[in-house]
Amino acid sequence: MISALLTACSTPPPHERPALDVPTAYKQGVQGSAVWQTAQPQDSVPGAWWTLFADPALDALQERAASGNQNVALAVARLRAARAALDSAGAAGLPSLGATASSTRARSGTTADNTTQARTRNSQALGLNASWELDLWGRLSGGVDAARASVEASAGDLAAMRLSVQATVVQTYFALRAAEAQVLLLDDTLTAYERSWQLTRNRQRAGVASAADVAQAEAQYKSTQVQRLEAQTSRAQLEHALAALTGQAPAALSVPATAALPAPPTVPAQLPSRLLERRPDIAAAQQRVAAANAQIGVAQAAFFPAITLSGAAGYRGTELSSLLNAPNLFWSLGPALAVSLFDGGARSAAVESARATHDQAVASYRQTVLTALQEVEDNLAAATALEREQQLQAEAVAAAQRALDVVGNQYRAGTVGYLNVLTAQTTVLSVQRNLIDVRSRRLAAVNMLLKNVAGSWAAERL
């Protein structure tokens, strides 16, 4: 009865998911947007969610990243270490058995009055010893619970790292394709600007254009060459980033240029409460709360005595040849109790530290949930807005191109100056580059939404 009461005193509070006010719907869940697909079941998103972009080159990069990314390898090693720690914690609750064997030869000295002669003696011993700590107060089982929760947290970290790497590969890949599209646009623009430059030179020779027109055309052509070099540099750096993500040196990876940006796929709608069940980083944070809760019980158990059953048996004698004879047999068996009577408040401080660590884990869990909700809201708002921006930007490109055609005809007819042409050409290039940027940012927002929906997590029973 007393033992049961003391055990109850040392038990930590039952673990529950920290309370958090989760909304019933997303604030930015705009109906009618092509971003969300409200009638689609959640399991329509495949595990390899990036395949929805239908890009074989991206699929190949993801395969390389799955096997070569070093951050994923680091997370795998941490999971292995956590599993080893769980095995070690479980072993502490089992009996231990050891064997001993010794052989000594010793000489004793004479007494003070020289009445005893010195003697040389042999001592041989062979035996087994065993011990088992009784876990009456939950110290050992609490350590096992904490280690098990740490394993599940590490498994969540691994899943979260894989998701992060996959999303980063997609993000970097489409940024690379956007840089290629910029290079291709600038190549076409340089061809048009070179024709304009040649046209102004011809008109100067004919006496209908000034040297200033020629200089302006040349300056426009040269500055566009600079922009092209910058876009090429950006493309090269993004290719290097992809190499690092796939675990390769930059020289080992070459991505053929296509300048192709796909249309963003739709994303199945999801309730905020489902996000808590699908995000592995949230699952990992919750398991860290469980581990910290178990450590409170471990710290409380230090106030109670440690009871150990121990035993030993074997043979001890002076002659090795007759060591295993019955007269040399010895054995011992009995319990041992150890308790700290005064520690200057160290155990109380340990309990308070465990509770503070638990509070930190709870705060970290809540912040992880809030950050996850913010990420979805941010990217949903961005994807919805960028969908409309892309439509408007495409209309702006068409309008700017019409204006350039009109101004070009007027310049050739001599009714406007070259500055009008220069302004119209600059506007066309600017809106075309903005369109590529909007398409790239829209893909990035949809990519992050797909990551959140695809990040399914099922807690594995260990």
XYZ file of C-alpha atoms in Angstrom:
462
model
C 0.000 0.000 0.000
C 2.756 2.433 0.979
C 4.786 1.410 -2.078
C 1.822 2.081 -4.357
C 1.294 5.485 -2.755
C 4.917 6.476 -3.167
C 4.896 5.279 -6.761
C 1.901 7.491 -7.476
C 3.731 10.452 -5.946
C 6.665 10.026 -8.318
C 4.549 9.581 -11.479
C 4.674 12.580 -13.863
C 1.413 14.218 -14.990
C -0.237 12.381 -17.903
C 0.935 13.629 -21.276
C -1.606 15.450 -23.408
C -1.216 17.505 -26.557
C -0.761 21.143 -25.444
C -3.963 23.118 -25.869
C -3.968 25.562 -28.769
C -6.789 27.529 -30.367
C -6.725 26.306 -33.966
C -9.139 28.043 -36.381
C -11.779 26.013 -38.191
C -10.803 27.443 -41.592
C -7.975 29.364 -43.176
C -8.331 33.125 -43.351
C -6.984 33.188 -46.913
C -9.070 30.233 -48.144
C -10.635 32.222 -50.954
C -13.375 30.270 -52.705
C -13.278 30.163 -56.468
C -9.510 30.382 -56.640
C -7.727 27.868 -58.818
C -5.156 27.410 -56.052
C -7.410 25.188 -53.905
C -9.355 22.211 -55.158
C -12.087 21.835 -52.556
C -13.685 18.617 -53.827
C -10.487 16.622 -54.060
C -9.690 13.993 -51.382
C -6.421 14.532 -49.520
C -4.882 11.249 -50.551
C -4.983 12.435 -54.167
C -1.605 14.044 -53.525
C 1.055 11.375 -54.139
C 3.947 10.791 -51.803
C 6.224 12.073 -54.563
C 4.171 15.271 -54.677
C 6.586 17.095 -56.994
C 5.536 14.759 -59.823
C 2.399 16.915 -60.115
C 4.631 19.405 -61.948
C 5.231 16.713 -64.629
C 8.926 17.501 -65.107
C 11.249 14.493 -65.617
C 14.366 16.556 -64.894
C 12.917 17.581 -61.518
C 12.048 13.955 -60.764
C 15.649 12.917 -61.454
C 17.002 15.634 -59.159
C 14.682 14.498 -56.366
C 15.968 10.943 -56.691
C 19.538 12.173 -56.348
C 18.676 14.348 -53.366
C 16.934 11.441 -51.612
C 20.137 9.404 -51.595
C 22.818 12.091 -51.571
C 21.646 15.035 -49.468
C 23.875 15.342 -46.414
C 21.303 17.068 -44.209
C 19.055 14.038 -44.677
C 22.009 11.762 -43.889
C 22.621 13.794 -40.713
C 18.975 13.361 -39.664
C 19.214 9.602 -40.320
C 22.294 9.379 -38.077
C 20.500 11.311 -35.330
C 17.584 8.883 -35.541
C 19.993 5.948 -35.203
C 21.556 7.595 -32.140
C 18.101 8.120 -30.610
C 17.217 4.460 -31.175
C 20.486 3.388 -29.547
C 19.681 5.619 -26.567
C 16.268 3.931 -26.302
C 17.908 0.498 -26.285
C 20.291 1.667 -23.578
C 17.444 3.042 -21.468
C 15.533 -0.225 -21.811
C 18.573 -2.264 -20.837
C 18.866 -0.339 -17.561
C 15.653 -1.952 -16.330
C 16.870 -5.514 -16.912
C 19.062 -7.624 -14.618
C 22.782 -7.512 -15.299
C 25.047 -10.546 -15.087
C 28.834 -10.561 -14.973
C 31.676 -13.008 -14.548
C 34.948 -12.570 -12.662
C 38.170 -14.542 -12.607
C 41.363 -13.643 -10.737
C 44.666 -15.149 -9.775
C 47.062 -13.434 -7.360
C 50.282 -14.252 -5.540
C 51.200 -12.123 -2.515
C 53.904 -12.054 0.164
C 53.183 -10.774 3.664
C 55.824 -8.993 5.731
C 57.073 -9.773 9.278
C 55.544 -8.335 12.438
C 57.136 -5.564 14.483
C 58.837 -7.961 16.954
C 60.004 -10.299 14.158
C 58.095 -13.214 15.664
C 56.181 -14.026 12.510
C 57.936 -15.201 9.428
C 57.047 -13.789 6.023
C 54.778 -16.013 3.923
C 53.937 -16.168 0.246
C 50.349 -17.132 -0.576
C 48.343 -17.809 -3.734
C 44.703 -16.805 -4.200
C 42.450 -18.044 -7.009
C 38.825 -16.947 -7.599
C 36.128 -17.672 -10.171
C 32.552 -16.438 -9.899
C 29.369 -14.852 -11.235
C 27.641 -11.735 -9.991
C 24.191 -10.341 -10.802
C 22.249 -7.216 -9.895
C 18.810 -5.802 -10.650
C 17.445 -2.415 -9.672
C 13.754 -2.553 -8.797
C 11.914 0.240 -10.588
C 9.398 0.969 -7.839
C 9.275 4.724 -8.391
C 9.306 4.862 -12.192
C 12.791 6.295 -12.631
C 13.879 3.693 -15.180
C 10.526 3.410 -16.972
C 10.362 7.190 -17.145
C 13.746 7.206 -18.850
C 12.462 4.638 -21.348
C 9.368 6.741 -22.051
C 11.519 9.833 -22.587
C 13.882 7.933 -24.889
C 10.969 6.496 -26.871
C 9.473 9.952 -27.352
C 12.894 11.221 -28.437
C 13.066 8.479 -31.058
C 9.680 9.481 -32.427
C 10.763 13.132 -32.387
C 13.911 12.227 -34.331
C 11.786 10.282 -36.826
C 9.647 13.395 -37.238
C 12.779 15.493 -37.708
C 13.933 13.118 -40.424
C 10.585 13.315 -42.232
C 10.587 17.105 -41.879
C 14.129 17.318 -43.223
C 13.207 15.201 -46.246
C 10.209 17.425 -46.916
C 12.342 20.535 -46.542
C 14.978 19.213 -48.935
C 12.329 18.164 -51.466
C 10.691 21.594 -51.338
C 14.056 23.345 -51.596
C 14.975 21.272 -54.653
C 11.684 22.253 -56.312
C 12.158 25.902 -55.336
C 15.738 26.029 -56.603
C 14.905 24.122 -59.783
C 12.145 26.517 -60.813
C 14.300 29.514 -59.902
C 16.909 28.051 -62.280
C 14.278 27.661 -65.021
C 13.153 31.238 -64.411
C 16.749 32.437 -64.795
C 16.952 30.495 -68.069
C 13.731 32.155 -69.227
C 15.262 35.531 -68.396
C 18.362 34.659 -70.434
C 16.212 33.557 -73.378
C 14.128 36.741 -73.171
C 17.243 38.885 -73.036
C 18.704 37.029 -76.026
C 15.608 37.856 -78.077
C 15.636 41.417 -76.754
C 19.285 41.867 -77.709
C 18.467 40.753 -81.247
C 15.694 43.370 -81.418
C 17.891 46.050 -79.855
C 20.679 45.293 -82.305
C 18.253 45.849 -85.184
C 17.181 49.150 -83.597
C 20.802 50.184 -83.196
C 21.487 49.352 -86.832
C 18.350 51.256 -87.850
C 19.507 54.392 -86.040
C 22.939 54.147 -87.678
C 21.305 53.869 -91.100
C 19.046 56.819 -90.352
C 22.044 58.825 -89.150
C 23.852 58.174 -92.407
C 20.701 59.270 -94.218
C 20.671 62.455 -92.155
C 17.331 61.814 -90.425
C 18.697 60.700 -87.034
C 21.145 62.299 -84.660
C 24.291 60.942 -83.100
C 22.412 61.046 -79.771
C 19.907 58.500 -81.122
C 22.748 56.166 -82.056
C 24.390 56.582 -78.632
C 21.091 55.885 -76.867
C 20.547 52.726 -78.926
C 24.085 51.574 -78.168
C 23.688 52.256 -74.436
C 20.435 50.306 -74.385
C 22.071 47.364 -76.155
C 25.099 47.309 -73.842
C 23.069 47.594 -70.631
C 20.899 44.684 -71.784
C 24.055 42.641 -72.337
C 24.927 43.316 -68.700
C 21.487 42.095 -67.610
C 21.992 38.942 -69.657
C 25.336 38.251 -67.959
C 23.713 38.712 -64.557
C 20.955 36.260 -65.472
C 23.550 33.733 -66.657
C 25.471 34.114 -63.385
C 22.285 33.587 -61.394
C 21.522 30.465 -63.418
C 25.009 29.065 -62.793
C 24.768 29.693 -59.038
C 21.362 28.005 -58.854
C 22.797 24.968 -60.653
C 25.572 24.868 -58.049
C 22.926 24.988 -55.303
C 21.133 22.019 -56.868
C 24.414 20.108 -56.902
C 24.883 20.732 -53.176
C 21.285 19.678 -52.469
C 21.862 16.392 -54.292
C 25.127 15.731 -52.471
C 27.454 16.417 -55.391
C 30.222 18.835 -56.229
C 29.094 21.593 -58.638
C 31.354 20.200 -61.360
C 29.536 16.851 -61.218
C 26.067 18.178 -62.062
C 24.878 19.660 -65.334
C 21.219 20.510 -65.882
C 20.335 20.998 -69.577
C 18.657 24.351 -70.157
C 14.997 24.368 -71.214
C 13.683 27.724 -69.904
C 10.369 25.906 -69.289
C 8.096 26.947 -66.410
C 5.033 24.686 -65.988
C 1.536 25.763 -65.029
C 1.058 25.360 -61.254
C -1.079 22.338 -60.273
C -4.070 22.752 -57.984
C -3.727 21.930 -54.293
C -6.414 19.996 -52.362
C -8.039 22.068 -49.642
C -7.241 21.158 -46.054
C -8.588 22.136 -42.651
C -6.138 23.714 -40.192
C -6.769 20.849 -37.739
C -5.556 18.364 -40.345
C -2.307 20.294 -40.660
C -1.480 19.305 -37.073
C -1.737 15.651 -38.062
C 0.200 15.889 -41.322
C 3.189 18.092 -40.511
C 6.163 16.019 -39.263
C 7.771 19.037 -37.590
C 4.624 19.455 -35.481
C 4.676 15.746 -34.629
C 8.337 16.028 -33.605
C 7.599 19.039 -31.392
C 4.738 17.159 -29.726
C 6.986 14.170 -28.992
C 9.538 16.483 -27.392
C 6.787 17.643 -25.046
C 6.142 13.978 -24.174
C 9.852 13.379 -23.560
C 10.104 16.424 -21.298
C 6.988 15.300 -19.409
C 8.557 11.866 -18.776
C 11.722 13.517 -17.484
C 9.670 15.217 -14.749
C 8.827 11.774 -13.367
C 12.474 10.739 -13.572
C 13.510 13.820 -11.578
C 10.780 13.221 -8.972
C 11.866 9.592 -8.520
C 15.240 10.789 -7.238
C 13.558 11.620 -3.903
C 12.897 7.894 -3.288
C 15.431 5.207 -2.364
C 17.054 3.047 -5.013
C 16.549 -0.650 -4.197
C 18.870 -3.149 -5.825
C 18.882 -6.924 -5.589
C 22.358 -8.363 -5.950
C 23.903 -11.782 -5.741
C 27.230 -13.474 -6.265
C 28.460 -17.081 -6.365
C 31.702 -18.832 -7.212
C 34.813 -20.512 -5.949
C 37.724 -19.079 -4.010
C 40.854 -20.952 -2.958
C 44.616 -21.077 -2.884
C 45.263 -23.834 -5.413
C 44.047 -23.643 -8.979
C 43.915 -27.437 -9.325
C 41.405 -27.812 -6.479
C 39.544 -24.523 -7.018
C 36.230 -26.127 -8.065
C 35.963 -28.321 -4.962
C 32.945 -27.872 -2.683
C 34.859 -26.340 0.270
C 35.866 -23.415 -1.943
C 32.262 -22.563 -2.903
C 30.876 -19.213 -1.772
C 27.676 -17.276 -2.467
C 25.821 -14.158 -1.349
C 22.330 -12.773 -1.974
C 20.494 -9.736 -0.643
C 18.902 -6.357 -1.290
C 20.589 -2.980 -0.984
C 18.894 0.339 -0.351
C 20.458 3.713 -1.079
C 18.901 7.118 -0.502
C 20.278 10.617 -0.360
C 19.448 12.245 2.990
C 20.773 15.713 2.239
C 21.794 17.173 -1.122
C 21.454 20.909 -0.571
C 18.340 21.146 -2.759
C 19.868 19.507 -5.828
C 16.912 17.157 -6.390
C 14.368 19.943 -6.015
C 16.334 21.994 -8.506
C 16.376 19.038 -10.905
C 12.583 18.732 -10.699
C 12.162 22.444 -11.313
C 14.576 22.228 -14.236
C 12.574 19.340 -15.717
C 9.356 21.319 -15.390
C 10.959 24.352 -17.005
C 12.218 22.172 -19.858
C 8.666 20.850 -20.280
C 7.323 24.395 -20.436
C 9.942 25.229 -23.063
C 8.887 22.211 -25.122
C 5.222 23.252 -24.863
C 6.046 26.787 -25.999
C 8.151 25.408 -28.854
C 5.287 23.125 -29.916
C 2.788 25.976 -29.951
C 5.177 28.184 -31.891
C 5.749 25.389 -34.420
C 1.977 25.099 -34.952
C 1.581 28.864 -35.301
C 4.472 29.009 -37.770
C 2.948 26.183 -39.809
C -0.410 27.973 -39.936
C 1.343 31.204 -40.912
C 3.235 29.456 -43.717
C 0.014 28.087 -45.174
C -1.786 31.425 -44.863
C 1.173 33.317 -46.369
C 1.543 31.005 -49.341
C -2.196 30.705 -49.890
C -2.491 34.484 -49.966
C 0.546 34.736 -52.245
C -0.618 32.015 -54.620
C -4.103 33.517 -54.859
C -2.753 37.010 -55.476
C -0.066 35.858 -57.901
C -2.638 33.953 -59.914
C -4.382 37.261 -60.569
C -1.078 39.111 -60.966
C -0.014 36.709 -63.701
C -3.205 37.401 -65.645
C -2.765 41.163 -65.320
C 0.937 40.993 -66.123
C 0.246 38.997 -69.288
C -2.227 41.689 -70.325
C 0.401 44.337 -69.567
C 2.904 42.531 -71.808
C 0.413 42.456 -74.668
C -0.402 46.157 -74.218
C 3.265 47.160 -74.022
C 4.014 45.178 -77.186
C 1.160 46.945 -79.038
C 2.491 50.301 -77.902
C 5.996 49.388 -79.100
C 4.665 48.404 -82.528
C 2.864 51.749 -82.872
C 5.868 53.794 -81.707
C 8.193 51.808 -83.990
C 6.065 52.595 -87.018
C 5.885 56.250 -86.026
C 9.679 56.425 -85.641
C 10.259 54.889 -89.021
C 7.796 57.410 -90.434
C 9.722 60.208 -88.741
C 6.834 61.489 -86.617
C 8.403 60.713 -83.199
C 11.930 60.760 -81.809
C 14.034 57.758 -80.847
C 13.493 58.469 -77.148
C 9.896 57.308 -77.588
C 11.127 54.040 -79.073
C 13.644 53.616 -76.288
C 10.978 54.125 -73.639
C 8.585 51.680 -75.282
C 11.296 49.008 -75.657
C 12.351 49.405 -72.030
C 8.732 49.033 -70.925
C 8.270 45.852 -72.956
C 11.412 44.272 -71.493
C 10.441 45.273 -67.947
C 6.918 43.826 -68.105
C 8.163 40.640 -69.762
C 10.748 40.116 -67.042
C 8.131 40.851 -64.401
C 5.877 38.208 -65.935
C 8.620 35.589 -65.601
C 9.188 36.675 -62.003
C 5.475 36.442 -61.167
C 5.248 32.971 -62.684
C 8.291 31.863 -60.684
C 6.912 33.249 -57.408
C 3.528 31.652 -58.041
C 5.201 28.276 -58.545
C 7.131 28.814 -55.297
C 3.922 29.528 -53.347
C 2.115 26.485 -54.775
C 5.208 24.385 -54.070
C 5.051 25.292 -50.369
C 1.313 24.557 -50.236
C 1.900 21.139 -51.790
C 4.660 20.486 -49.271
C 2.253 21.144 -46.392
C -0.488 18.952 -47.851
C 1.891 16.144 -48.823
C 3.690 16.020 -45.499
C 1.648 13.168 -44.079
C 2.835 11.759 -40.761
C 1.768 8.618 -38.963
C 3.304 8.096 -35.523
C 5.029 4.708 -35.576
C 4.552 2.464 -32.566
C 7.963 1.381 -31.358
